[in-house]
């Protein structure tokens, strides 16, 4: 099946969005985890900051990444006519 230029643009943007959000996820999970020892020298609400960032902050960051993906993909789906909604 031959893809039209519109479909290629849609998939290119989809892959760019996915790649960008995965890069943010990687940095937030692994790169920030690399500095956990330095973060633990500070405390927040009685907990070492490294623990608090990874116990609470990473979950919030993951939810934000999912929310951004859903919002942008819904907008892109409507723009390129592949939305599942009937309007």
PDB file of C-alpha atoms in Angstrom, residues 2-83:
ATOM      1  CA  UNK A   2       1.400   3.365  -1.043  1.00  0.00           C
ATOM      2  CA  UNK A   3       1.240   6.100   1.569  1.00  0.00           C
ATOM      3  CA  UNK A   4       0.270   9.598   0.577  1.00  0.00           C
ATOM      4  CA  UNK A   5       2.409  12.587   1.492  1.00  0.00           C
ATOM      5  CA  UNK A   6      -0.173  13.500   4.141  1.00  0.00           C
ATOM      6  CA  UNK A   7       0.193  10.072   5.784  1.00  0.00           C
ATOM      7  CA  UNK A   8       3.993  10.293   5.676  1.00  0.00           C
ATOM      8  CA  UNK A   9       3.858  13.690   7.366  1.00  0.00           C
ATOM      9  CA  UNK A  10       1.491  12.314  10.012  1.00  0.00           C
ATOM     10  CA  UNK A  11       3.771   9.373  10.803  1.00  0.00           C
ATOM     11  CA  UNK A  12       6.915  11.542  10.753  1.00  0.00           C
ATOM     12  CA  UNK A  13       5.351  13.884  13.316  1.00  0.00           C
ATOM     13  CA  UNK A  14       4.112  10.921  15.360  1.00  0.00           C
ATOM     14  CA  UNK A  15       7.629   9.458  15.484  1.00  0.00           C
ATOM     15  CA  UNK A  16       9.157  12.843  16.358  1.00  0.00           C
ATOM     16  CA  UNK A  17       6.694  13.273  19.235  1.00  0.00           C
ATOM     17  CA  UNK A  18       7.310   9.749  20.498  1.00  0.00           C
ATOM     18  CA  UNK A  19      11.083  10.137  20.241  1.00  0.00           C
ATOM     19  CA  UNK A  20      11.044  13.474  22.033  1.00  0.00           C
ATOM     20  CA  UNK A  21       8.878  12.181  24.882  1.00  0.00           C
ATOM     21  CA  UNK A  22      11.030   9.055  25.212  1.00  0.00           C
ATOM     22  CA  UNK A  23      14.134  11.251  25.427  1.00  0.00           C
ATOM     23  CA  UNK A  24      12.482  13.274  28.211  1.00  0.00           C
ATOM     24  CA  UNK A  25      11.549  10.025  29.962  1.00  0.00           C
ATOM     25  CA  UNK A  26      15.129   8.744  29.659  1.00  0.00           C
ATOM     26  CA  UNK A  27      16.636  11.945  31.038  1.00  0.00           C
ATOM     27  CA  UNK A  28      14.125  12.074  33.887  1.00  0.00           C
ATOM     28  CA  UNK A  29      14.658   8.448  34.826  1.00  0.00           C
ATOM     29  CA  UNK A  30      18.261   7.509  34.161  1.00  0.00           C
ATOM     30  CA  UNK A  31      20.234  10.740  33.948  1.00  0.00           C
ATOM     31  CA  UNK A  32      18.564  12.219  37.021  1.00  0.00           C
ATOM     32  CA  UNK A  33      19.054   8.875  38.793  1.00  0.00           C
ATOM     33  CA  UNK A  34      22.765   9.168  38.151  1.00  0.00           C
ATOM     34  CA  UNK A  35      22.797  12.273  40.380  1.00  0.00           C
ATOM     35  CA  UNK A  36      20.718  10.752  43.188  1.00  0.00           C
ATOM     36  CA  UNK A  37      23.682  10.535  45.555  1.00  0.00           C
ATOM     37  CA  UNK A  38      24.340  14.267  45.215  1.00  0.00           C
ATOM     38  CA  UNK A  39      20.630  15.009  45.633  1.00  0.00           C
ATOM     39  CA  UNK A  40      20.517  12.948  48.826  1.00  0.00           C
ATOM     40  CA  UNK A  41      22.820  15.445  50.525  1.00  0.00           C
ATOM     41  CA  UNK A  42      19.798  17.801  50.603  1.00  0.00           C
ATOM     42  CA  UNK A  43      16.560  17.034  52.383  1.00  0.00           C
ATOM     43  CA  UNK A  44      12.932  17.868  51.616  1.00  0.00           C
ATOM     44  CA  UNK A  45      10.225  17.352  54.253  1.00  0.00           C
ATOM     45  CA  UNK A  46      12.601  15.136  56.227  1.00  0.00           C
ATOM     46  CA  UNK A  47      13.407  12.841  53.303  1.00  0.00           C
ATOM     47  CA  UNK A  48      16.569  12.841  51.228  1.00  0.00           C
ATOM     48  CA  UNK A  49      15.852  14.899  48.110  1.00  0.00           C
ATOM     49  CA  UNK A  50      16.956  12.103  45.765  1.00  0.00           C
ATOM     50  CA  UNK A  51      14.419   9.741  47.312  1.00  0.00           C
ATOM     51  CA  UNK A  52      11.641  12.333  47.184  1.00  0.00           C
ATOM     52  CA  UNK A  53      12.340  13.267  43.555  1.00  0.00           C
ATOM     53  CA  UNK A  54      12.192   9.658  42.413  1.00  0.00           C
ATOM     54  CA  UNK A  55       9.332   8.556  44.658  1.00  0.00           C
ATOM     55  CA  UNK A  56       7.028  11.479  43.856  1.00  0.00           C
ATOM     56  CA  UNK A  57       8.465  13.677  41.133  1.00  0.00           C
ATOM     57  CA  UNK A  58       9.077  10.941  38.596  1.00  0.00           C
ATOM     58  CA  UNK A  59       5.475   9.723  38.844  1.00  0.00           C
ATOM     59  CA  UNK A  60       4.214  13.237  38.195  1.00  0.00           C
ATOM     60  CA  UNK A  61       6.605  13.584  35.255  1.00  0.00           C
ATOM     61  CA  UNK A  62       5.382  10.288  33.771  1.00  0.00           C
ATOM     62  CA  UNK A  63       1.758  11.410  34.040  1.00  0.00           C
ATOM     63  CA  UNK A  64       2.637  14.687  32.348  1.00  0.00           C
ATOM     64  CA  UNK A  65       4.391  12.845  29.519  1.00  0.00           C
ATOM     65  CA  UNK A  66       1.313  10.652  28.993  1.00  0.00           C
ATOM     66  CA  UNK A  67      -1.001  13.671  29.122  1.00  0.00           C
ATOM     67  CA  UNK A  68       1.093  15.563  26.585  1.00  0.00           C
ATOM     68  CA  UNK A  69       1.138  12.557  24.259  1.00  0.00           C
ATOM     69  CA  UNK A  70      -2.643  12.100  24.434  1.00  0.00           C
ATOM     70  CA  UNK A  71      -3.375  15.779  23.895  1.00  0.00           C
ATOM     71  CA  UNK A  72      -0.967  16.243  20.981  1.00  0.00           C
ATOM     72  CA  UNK A  73      -1.983  12.982  19.283  1.00  0.00           C
ATOM     73  CA  UNK A  74      -5.698  13.791  19.540  1.00  0.00           C
ATOM     74  CA  UNK A  75      -5.037  17.176  17.956  1.00  0.00           C
ATOM     75  CA  UNK A  76      -2.861  15.602  15.250  1.00  0.00           C
ATOM     76  CA  UNK A  77      -5.446  12.871  14.563  1.00  0.00           C
ATOM     77  CA  UNK A  78      -8.140  15.491  13.971  1.00  0.00           C
ATOM     78  CA  UNK A  79      -5.822  17.591  11.817  1.00  0.00           C
ATOM     79  CA  UNK A  80      -4.901  14.675   9.553  1.00  0.00           C
ATOM     80  CA  UNK A  81      -8.366  13.132   9.474  1.00  0.00           C
ATOM     81  CA  UNK A  82      -7.607   9.905  11.317  1.00  0.00           C
ATOM     82  CA  UNK A  83      -9.539  10.745  14.458  1.00  0.00           C
TER      83      UNK A  83
END
